[in-house]
Each structure stands twice: as C-alpha cells, then as structure tokens.
Amino acid sequence: MADSRLKLVGATGSPYTHKMLSLMRYRHIPYQIIWGQADVVCEQLGIEPPKPVLLPTYLFEEQGKTVAATDSTPIIRRLESMYDERSVIPSDAALAFIDYLIEDFGDEWCTRFMFHYRWHFADDADNAGTMLPLGFDVTMPDEQLNALKSFFSERQIGRLWVVGSNESTAPVIDASYRRFLSAMQAHLANQPYILGERPAAGDFAIYGQLTQLIGFDPTPRSIAYQESPRTVGWVDRLEDLSGLEVAEHQWTPLEDQPDTLKSILNEIGRVYAPTQIANAKAVAEGEKTWQCTVDGEVWSQKTFPYQAKCLQWLNERYQQLTDNDRKRVDALLKDTGIEAMLSL
C-alpha cells in the first residue's frame, strides 16, 4: 500500500517548521516529519535540494519523482489545491488579502523578533547554541555538541545583520515586540483567532514565530508572560487544533472585525511598511545596503532581495482584487501606514 503521507524535513528550532506542522494537524493532512538538515537528507535520498536550502523542506511526488520544495507561503496554497477540507484561506477575497498581509508580516517581520532575541543576548544565544544541535540528535557526544554549539552560535550571531539587528535597532525591535504582544492581548479578548472563530494562514505564521519566542528563547518568553498571557495561552492552543470543529460562518466578516484588529494592522504599518519600501527601493537601484526611519529611529541593514519579492507579491494580490473588494480593504487599512506599501 502506497504511503500517502506528506514528507517534510524540519527542525525543532525552526519557526516555519512549527507553522506547517500545526497547519497540517489542523487540516487533518497526514504527514511524516523527518528531523534533520534538508541538504543532508536530500543528499541521503539522492534528491536535488531546494534553492535556497531552508526549513521546512517538503518532499513532493511529481510525475514519478521526488522533488524538494520550500517556502511556507506558496506551499500553503499548494496544499489548498491538494486538500479540500478545513481551508486556512478565507473565502472572502478581501478578508483573504488581510490574512495574506498578516502572514507576510509574521513570516518576515516577526522573524526579526525571533532572530534578534535568540542571538543578540548572551543567555539566549547560549541556550540556542546548546539546544539547536540537540534538536537534531540528542545522543551526540559532548565533544560534537560543543563543536556544533560554537559553529551555530558564531554563524548565527554573525548573521544578525540579515534581520537588521544591531545595537541601534535593538530598542526598536524590543518596543515593536512589546506593542505587538499588547495588541494580541487585547485582540484575543474579542475572538480566539486573528480573523474570527477559526484560524487562517496568518494565525499559523504568527504562531510559528511565537513557538520560539515563547517556548524556546528565555528573554522573549519572560516578556510575553508579563505582557500578554492570552498570547501564551493562544500559542499552547494552536499547537494542535485537529479537534476544532469549523464552519464557513466562523470567519468574522471584514466589516465586523473588532477594533482591536486595527492595532495589529497599525503595528504592521508602523514598522514593517517603511522597511519593506526602503528595501525594495534599494533592490531596484542595485544598492547593497539601505536605511530608513522606523518608529523615530534610524534603521539600516543590508539589502534582502527576497523581501522585495514579498512586497511585489503583496501588491500583485492587492491589484487582483475587484474594485469593490479593494475599496473594502482600503477602508480597513486607512491611516495604518500600510497604504504606502500598496501604492508602488
């Protein structure tokens, strides 16, 4: 009997792995998780690794051959075409656009929280340096563990520039994290998921990052317990929603969303929008670095071409909306700062 389970390679310290595992549990999609490094697993199986090599990596069967694929956002849409039940994409196109925006923010801005706290502070970096290798193999000898700890720590601390984390931006990231937690604390008092009584793709993106910020890294975990206990409980719930009964009416209509959703959108416009616009401009002009003002402070980092693609994809989805749906989205986003991202 053929094995119909989806196979994916992931790591316990990967927020995107947890994003997809939770989503598949919720959607009742049979899967097999292979804990490991994607390039190593692909080499062992004789499969061409994805480019770039990221986690999680899915091993899809296509026309009789196994193909490795990564990037959680398009994979979620691929799974929508493969499995009909328990969709994570709202049927209302305008609401689906807001969900896509939130998913993008979770994947591309909230990961700044995660990467910053994990490697900026000595205690967090020491914890991550020890625990990440053990996530691949708890039986490894101490000598190997110590060597991998040094390797992982030096490499990742040296890559803090990728998310723009440095001494100047650290207070901006910390303030944004705390505001976001406060916004979630207020919003979750009104409804159990970001867009209603059932989770959407954006919920799983935010959840993935928070599994690390709340469940793995000491400093952001302490902040979350102080600032947003509802969010801590929400993360615990989202780990396994396989038993949640869902229906179409459980999406809260766009026009009926509680005012607390606006606080989350305001944070997106406040911090994510200016960095995305500045980065996209730098990519277009061939600049290797860029800077802009975020929350009243100078933010500078190296150019990140992938995030320019994210902004392009967001604009393409916005333009694909009907005139009426675009007007509905515009009404919700008015004065959030997000409008500037959608006028490029």
CSV table of C-alpha atoms in Angstrom, one decimal:
chain,number,residue,atom,x,y,z
A,1,MET,CA,0.0,0.0,0.0
A,2,ALA,CA,1.4,3.4,-1.1
A,3,ASP,CA,2.4,5.8,1.7
A,4,SER,CA,0.2,8.9,1.1
A,5,ARG,CA,1.7,11.0,3.9
A,6,LEU,CA,3.3,14.2,3.0
A,7,LYS,CA,7.0,14.2,3.9
A,8,LEU,CA,8.8,17.2,5.3
A,9,VAL,CA,12.2,17.8,6.7
A,10,GLY,CA,12.2,20.1,9.7
A,11,ALA,CA,13.9,21.2,12.9
A,12,THR,CA,12.6,21.9,16.4
A,13,GLY,CA,14.2,25.3,16.4
A,14,SER,CA,12.6,26.3,13.1
A,15,PRO,CA,9.5,28.6,13.5
A,16,TYR,CA,8.4,27.8,9.9
A,17,THR,CA,8.6,24.0,10.7
A,18,HIS,CA,6.2,24.6,13.6
A,19,LYS,CA,4.0,26.8,11.4
A,20,MET,CA,3.5,24.0,8.9
A,21,LEU,CA,3.2,21.2,11.4
A,22,SER,CA,0.4,23.0,13.2
A,23,LEU,CA,-1.4,23.8,10.0
A,24,MET,CA,-1.3,20.2,8.8
A,25,ARG,CA,-2.6,18.9,12.1
A,26,TYR,CA,-5.5,21.4,11.9
A,27,ARG,CA,-6.2,20.5,8.3
A,28,HIS,CA,-6.1,16.7,9.0
A,29,ILE,CA,-3.3,16.2,6.4
A,30,PRO,CA,-1.3,13.0,7.0
A,31,TYR,CA,2.4,13.7,7.3
A,32,GLN,CA,5.8,12.3,8.2
A,33,ILE,CA,8.3,14.7,9.8
A,34,ILE,CA,12.0,14.0,9.3
A,35,TRP,CA,14.0,15.9,11.9
A,36,GLY,CA,17.2,16.9,10.2
A,37,GLN,CA,19.0,19.3,7.8
A,38,ALA,CA,17.4,19.5,4.4
A,39,ASP,CA,20.6,19.3,2.4
A,40,VAL,CA,21.9,16.3,4.3
A,41,VAL,CA,18.5,14.4,4.0
A,42,CYS,CA,18.2,15.3,0.3
A,43,GLU,CA,21.8,14.0,-0.3
A,44,GLN,CA,21.0,10.8,1.5
A,45,LEU,CA,17.9,10.3,-0.6
A,46,GLY,CA,19.6,11.3,-3.9
A,47,ILE,CA,17.3,14.3,-4.3
A,48,GLU,CA,18.3,17.7,-5.6
A,49,PRO,CA,18.0,20.1,-2.6
A,50,PRO,CA,15.8,23.2,-2.8
A,51,LYS,CA,17.4,26.6,-3.6
A,52,PRO,CA,17.9,28.1,-1.2
A,53,VAL,CA,18.0,25.3,1.4
A,54,LEU,CA,15.5,26.2,4.1
A,55,LEU,CA,13.4,24.5,6.7
A,56,PRO,CA,10.9,23.0,6.4
A,57,THR,CA,11.6,21.3,3.1
A,58,TYR,CA,8.7,19.3,1.6
A,59,LEU,CA,9.4,16.2,-0.5
A,60,PHE,CA,6.6,16.2,-3.0
A,61,GLU,CA,5.9,13.4,-5.5
A,62,GLU,CA,5.7,14.8,-9.0
A,63,GLN,CA,5.3,12.6,-12.1
A,64,GLY,CA,7.0,9.7,-10.5
A,65,LYS,CA,9.9,11.5,-9.0
A,66,THR,CA,10.6,13.2,-5.6
A,67,VAL,CA,11.0,17.0,-5.7
A,68,ALA,CA,12.2,19.1,-2.7
A,69,ALA,CA,10.3,22.4,-2.2
A,70,THR,CA,10.5,25.1,0.4
A,71,ASP,CA,8.9,28.5,1.3
A,72,SER,CA,5.8,28.0,3.5
A,73,THR,CA,3.5,30.6,2.0
A,74,PRO,CA,3.3,29.1,-1.6
A,75,ILE,CA,3.3,25.6,-0.1
A,76,ILE,CA,0.2,26.5,2.0
A,77,ARG,CA,-1.6,27.5,-1.3
A,78,ARG,CA,-0.4,24.3,-2.9
A,79,LEU,CA,-1.9,22.3,0.0
A,80,GLU,CA,-5.1,24.1,-0.6
A,81,SER,CA,-5.3,22.7,-4.1
A,82,MET,CA,-4.4,19.2,-2.8
A,83,TYR,CA,-6.8,19.0,0.1
A,84,ASP,CA,-10.4,20.4,0.2
A,85,GLU,CA,-11.4,20.3,3.8
A,86,ARG,CA,-10.7,22.8,6.6
A,87,SER,CA,-9.2,25.6,4.5
A,88,VAL,CA,-7.0,28.3,6.1
A,89,ILE,CA,-7.8,30.8,3.3
A,90,PRO,CA,-10.9,32.9,3.9
A,91,SER,CA,-13.4,32.6,1.1
A,92,ASP,CA,-14.0,36.3,1.0
A,93,ALA,CA,-11.2,37.7,-1.2
A,94,ALA,CA,-10.9,41.0,0.8
A,95,LEU,CA,-10.5,39.1,4.1
A,96,ALA,CA,-8.1,36.7,2.4
A,97,PHE,CA,-5.9,39.6,1.4
A,98,ILE,CA,-5.8,40.8,5.0
A,99,ASP,CA,-4.8,37.3,6.0
A,100,TYR,CA,-2.1,37.2,3.4
A,101,LEU,CA,-0.8,40.6,4.8
A,102,ILE,CA,-0.7,39.2,8.3
A,103,GLU,CA,1.0,36.0,7.2
A,104,ASP,CA,3.6,38.1,5.4
A,105,PHE,CA,4.2,40.2,8.5
A,106,GLY,CA,4.5,37.1,10.6
A,107,ASP,CA,7.0,35.4,8.3
A,108,GLU,CA,9.1,38.5,7.5
A,109,TRP,CA,8.9,40.9,10.5
A,110,CYS,CA,8.1,38.7,13.5
A,111,THR,CA,11.1,36.5,12.5
A,112,ARG,CA,13.1,39.6,13.3
A,113,PHE,CA,11.9,39.4,16.9
A,114,MET,CA,12.8,35.7,17.0
A,115,PHE,CA,16.3,36.0,15.4
A,116,HIS,CA,17.1,39.2,17.4
A,117,TYR,CA,16.2,37.8,20.8
A,118,ARG,CA,17.8,34.4,20.1
A,119,TRP,CA,21.3,35.7,19.2
A,120,HIS,CA,21.5,39.3,20.5
A,121,PHE,CA,21.6,38.4,24.2
A,122,ALA,CA,24.3,36.2,25.7
A,123,ASP,CA,21.9,34.0,27.8
A,124,ASP,CA,19.6,33.3,24.8
A,125,ALA,CA,22.5,32.6,22.4
A,126,ASP,CA,24.0,30.2,25.0
A,127,ASN,CA,20.6,28.4,25.3
A,128,ALA,CA,20.1,28.2,21.5
A,129,GLY,CA,23.7,27.1,20.8
A,130,THR,CA,23.2,24.1,23.1
A,131,MET,CA,19.6,23.2,22.2
A,132,LEU,CA,19.6,23.6,18.4
A,133,PRO,CA,22.1,20.8,17.8
A,134,LEU,CA,20.3,18.5,20.3
A,135,GLY,CA,17.1,19.1,18.3
A,136,PHE,CA,18.8,17.1,15.5
A,137,ASP,CA,20.4,14.4,17.7
A,138,VAL,CA,20.0,14.1,21.5
A,139,THR,CA,22.6,11.3,21.6
A,140,MET,CA,25.5,13.2,20.1
A,141,PRO,CA,28.8,13.1,22.2
A,142,ASP,CA,29.7,16.2,24.2
A,143,GLU,CA,32.7,16.9,22.0
A,144,GLN,CA,30.5,17.1,18.9
A,145,LEU,CA,27.8,19.1,20.8
A,146,ASN,CA,30.4,21.7,21.9
A,147,ALA,CA,31.8,22.0,18.4
A,148,LEU,CA,28.4,22.4,16.8
A,149,LYS,CA,27.4,24.9,19.5
A,150,SER,CA,30.4,27.1,18.6
A,151,PHE,CA,29.7,26.7,14.9
A,152,PHE,CA,25.9,27.5,15.1
A,153,SER,CA,26.5,30.4,17.5
A,154,GLU,CA,29.2,32.1,15.6
A,155,ARG,CA,27.4,31.7,12.3
A,156,GLN,CA,24.1,33.0,13.5
A,157,ILE,CA,25.4,35.9,15.6
A,158,GLY,CA,27.3,36.9,12.5
A,159,ARG,CA,24.1,36.9,10.5
A,160,LEU,CA,22.1,39.3,12.8
A,161,TRP,CA,22.6,41.8,10.0
A,162,VAL,CA,20.1,39.8,7.9
A,163,VAL,CA,17.2,40.9,10.1
A,164,GLY,CA,18.7,44.3,10.8
A,165,SER,CA,19.5,43.6,14.4
A,166,ASN,CA,22.3,45.7,15.9
A,167,GLU,CA,22.8,47.9,18.9
A,168,SER,CA,21.0,50.8,17.3
A,169,THR,CA,17.9,48.8,16.2
A,170,ALA,CA,17.7,46.6,19.3
A,171,PRO,CA,15.4,49.1,21.2
A,172,VAL,CA,13.1,49.4,18.1
A,173,ILE,CA,12.7,45.6,17.8
A,174,ASP,CA,12.1,45.3,21.5
A,175,ALA,CA,9.4,48.1,21.5
A,176,SER,CA,7.7,46.6,18.5
A,177,TYR,CA,7.6,43.1,20.1
A,178,ARG,CA,6.0,44.5,23.2
A,179,ARG,CA,3.4,46.5,21.2
A,180,PHE,CA,2.6,43.5,19.2
A,181,LEU,CA,2.1,41.4,22.3
A,182,SER,CA,-0.1,44.1,23.7
A,183,ALA,CA,-2.2,44.2,20.5
A,184,MET,CA,-2.6,40.5,20.6
A,185,GLN,CA,-3.6,40.5,24.3
A,186,ALA,CA,-6.4,43.0,23.5
A,187,HIS,CA,-7.5,41.2,20.3
A,188,LEU,CA,-7.7,37.8,21.8
A,189,ALA,CA,-10.1,39.0,24.4
A,190,ASN,CA,-12.5,39.5,21.5
A,191,GLN,CA,-12.1,36.4,19.3
A,192,PRO,CA,-10.0,33.3,19.6
A,193,TYR,CA,-8.2,33.7,16.2
A,194,ILE,CA,-7.0,36.7,14.4
A,195,LEU,CA,-9.8,36.8,11.8
A,196,GLY,CA,-12.6,35.0,13.7
A,197,GLU,CA,-13.6,31.8,15.3
A,198,ARG,CA,-11.3,29.7,13.1
A,199,PRO,CA,-7.6,30.1,12.2
A,200,ALA,CA,-6.3,31.4,8.9
A,201,ALA,CA,-2.8,31.2,7.4
A,202,GLY,CA,-1.8,34.3,9.2
A,203,ASP,CA,-2.5,32.7,12.6
A,204,PHE,CA,-0.1,29.9,11.8
A,205,ALA,CA,2.6,32.3,10.6
A,206,ILE,CA,2.4,34.3,13.8
A,207,TYR,CA,2.2,31.1,15.8
A,208,GLY,CA,5.3,29.7,14.2
A,209,GLN,CA,7.5,32.6,15.3
A,210,LEU,CA,5.9,32.6,18.8
A,211,THR,CA,6.7,29.0,19.4
A,212,GLN,CA,10.3,30.1,19.6
A,213,LEU,CA,9.8,33.5,21.3
A,214,ILE,CA,7.6,32.0,24.0
A,215,GLY,CA,8.6,28.3,24.0
A,216,PHE,CA,12.3,28.3,23.3
A,217,ASP,CA,14.1,31.6,24.0
A,218,PRO,CA,14.4,32.9,27.6
A,219,THR,CA,14.2,36.7,27.2
A,220,PRO,CA,11.2,37.0,24.9
A,221,ARG,CA,9.4,34.2,26.8
A,222,SER,CA,9.7,36.3,30.0
A,223,ILE,CA,8.4,39.4,28.2
A,224,ALA,CA,5.4,37.5,26.8
A,225,TYR,CA,4.4,36.1,30.1
A,226,GLN,CA,4.5,39.7,31.6
A,227,GLU,CA,2.9,41.5,28.6
A,228,SER,CA,0.4,39.0,27.0
A,229,PRO,CA,-0.7,35.9,28.9
A,230,ARG,CA,-3.6,35.5,26.4
A,231,THR,CA,-1.0,35.1,23.7
A,232,VAL,CA,0.9,32.5,25.7
A,233,GLY,CA,-2.4,30.5,26.0
A,234,TRP,CA,-3.1,31.0,22.3
A,235,VAL,CA,0.2,29.5,21.3
A,236,ASP,CA,-0.5,26.5,23.5
A,237,ARG,CA,-3.8,26.0,21.8
A,238,LEU,CA,-2.6,26.4,18.3
A,239,GLU,CA,-0.1,23.6,18.6
A,240,ASP,CA,-2.9,21.1,17.9
A,241,LEU,CA,-6.2,22.2,16.5
A,242,SER,CA,-7.1,18.9,14.9
A,243,GLY,CA,-10.2,18.6,17.2
A,244,LEU,CA,-11.6,22.0,16.4
A,245,GLU,CA,-14.9,21.9,14.6
A,246,VAL,CA,-15.1,24.6,11.8
A,247,ALA,CA,-17.7,26.1,9.6
A,248,GLU,CA,-17.8,28.8,7.0
A,249,HIS,CA,-19.6,31.3,9.2
A,250,GLN,CA,-16.7,31.3,11.6
A,251,TRP,CA,-14.8,33.9,9.6
A,252,THR,CA,-15.7,37.3,11.1
A,253,PRO,CA,-16.7,39.5,8.1
A,254,LEU,CA,-14.2,42.2,7.2
A,255,GLU,CA,-16.6,45.0,8.2
A,256,ASP,CA,-17.4,43.3,11.6
A,257,GLN,CA,-13.8,42.8,12.7
A,258,PRO,CA,-13.3,44.2,16.2
A,259,ASP,CA,-11.4,47.5,16.5
A,260,THR,CA,-8.5,45.5,18.1
A,261,LEU,CA,-7.5,44.2,14.7
A,262,LYS,CA,-6.7,47.7,13.8
A,263,SER,CA,-4.0,47.8,16.5
A,264,ILE,CA,-2.3,44.8,14.8
A,265,LEU,CA,-2.5,46.5,11.4
A,266,ASN,CA,-1.2,49.7,12.9
A,267,GLU,CA,1.9,47.9,14.0
A,268,ILE,CA,2.4,46.4,10.6
A,269,GLY,CA,2.2,49.9,9.1
A,270,ARG,CA,4.4,51.4,11.8
A,271,VAL,CA,7.4,49.1,11.5
A,272,TYR,CA,7.1,46.7,8.6
A,273,ALA,CA,5.9,49.1,5.9
A,274,PRO,CA,8.9,51.5,6.0
A,275,THR,CA,11.5,48.7,5.9
A,276,GLN,CA,9.8,46.9,3.1
A,277,ILE,CA,9.6,50.1,1.0
A,278,ALA,CA,13.2,51.1,1.7
A,279,ASN,CA,14.5,47.6,0.9
A,280,ALA,CA,12.5,47.3,-2.3
A,281,LYS,CA,13.9,50.7,-3.5
A,282,ALA,CA,17.4,49.5,-2.7
A,283,VAL,CA,16.9,46.3,-4.7
A,284,ALA,CA,15.6,48.2,-7.6
A,285,GLU,CA,18.6,50.6,-7.6
A,286,GLY,CA,21.1,47.9,-7.0
A,287,GLU,CA,22.2,49.2,-3.6
A,288,LYS,CA,23.7,46.7,-1.2
A,289,THR,CA,22.5,48.5,1.9
A,290,TRP,CA,19.7,50.9,2.8
A,291,GLN,CA,18.4,52.9,5.7
A,292,CYS,CA,15.1,54.4,6.7
A,293,THR,CA,13.4,55.8,9.8
A,294,VAL,CA,11.4,53.2,11.9
A,295,ASP,CA,9.5,54.4,14.9
A,296,GLY,CA,11.6,57.6,15.0
A,297,GLU,CA,14.9,55.8,14.9
A,298,VAL,CA,17.4,55.1,12.0
A,299,TRP,CA,17.2,51.6,10.8
A,300,SER,CA,19.9,50.3,8.5
A,301,GLN,CA,20.7,46.9,7.1
A,302,LYS,CA,21.9,45.0,4.0
A,303,THR,CA,19.5,44.6,1.2
A,304,PHE,CA,17.4,41.5,1.2
A,305,PRO,CA,16.1,40.6,-2.4
A,306,TYR,CA,13.6,38.0,-1.1
A,307,GLN,CA,11.7,40.6,0.9
A,308,ALA,CA,11.4,42.8,-2.2
A,309,LYS,CA,9.7,39.8,-3.8
A,310,CYS,CA,7.4,39.6,-0.8
A,311,LEU,CA,6.3,43.2,-1.3
A,312,GLN,CA,5.8,42.6,-5.1
A,313,TRP,CA,3.6,39.6,-4.4
A,314,LEU,CA,1.6,41.5,-1.8
A,315,ASN,CA,1.0,44.3,-4.4
A,316,GLU,CA,0.0,41.7,-7.1
A,317,ARG,CA,-2.6,40.3,-4.8
A,318,TYR,CA,-3.9,43.7,-4.0
A,319,GLN,CA,-4.2,44.6,-7.7
A,320,GLN,CA,-6.0,41.3,-8.4
A,321,LEU,CA,-8.9,42.3,-6.0
A,322,THR,CA,-12.1,43.6,-7.6
A,323,ASP,CA,-12.7,47.3,-7.3
A,324,ASN,CA,-15.2,46.7,-4.6
A,325,ASP,CA,-13.0,44.4,-2.6
A,326,ARG,CA,-10.1,46.8,-2.9
A,327,LYS,CA,-12.3,49.6,-1.5
A,328,ARG,CA,-13.2,47.4,1.4
A,329,VAL,CA,-9.6,46.6,2.1
A,330,ASP,CA,-8.7,50.3,1.8
A,331,ALA,CA,-11.4,51.2,4.3
A,332,LEU,CA,-9.9,48.8,6.9
A,333,LEU,CA,-6.3,49.9,6.2
A,334,LYS,CA,-7.0,53.6,6.3
A,335,ASP,CA,-4.4,55.5,8.3
A,336,THR,CA,-2.5,52.4,9.3
A,337,GLY,CA,0.6,53.2,7.2
A,338,ILE,CA,0.1,50.0,5.2
A,339,GLU,CA,-1.3,52.1,2.3
A,340,ALA,CA,2.2,53.2,1.4
A,341,MET,CA,3.1,49.5,0.7
A,342,LEU,CA,0.3,49.2,-1.8
A,343,SER,CA,0.9,52.2,-3.9
A,344,LEU,CA,4.1,51.1,-5.6
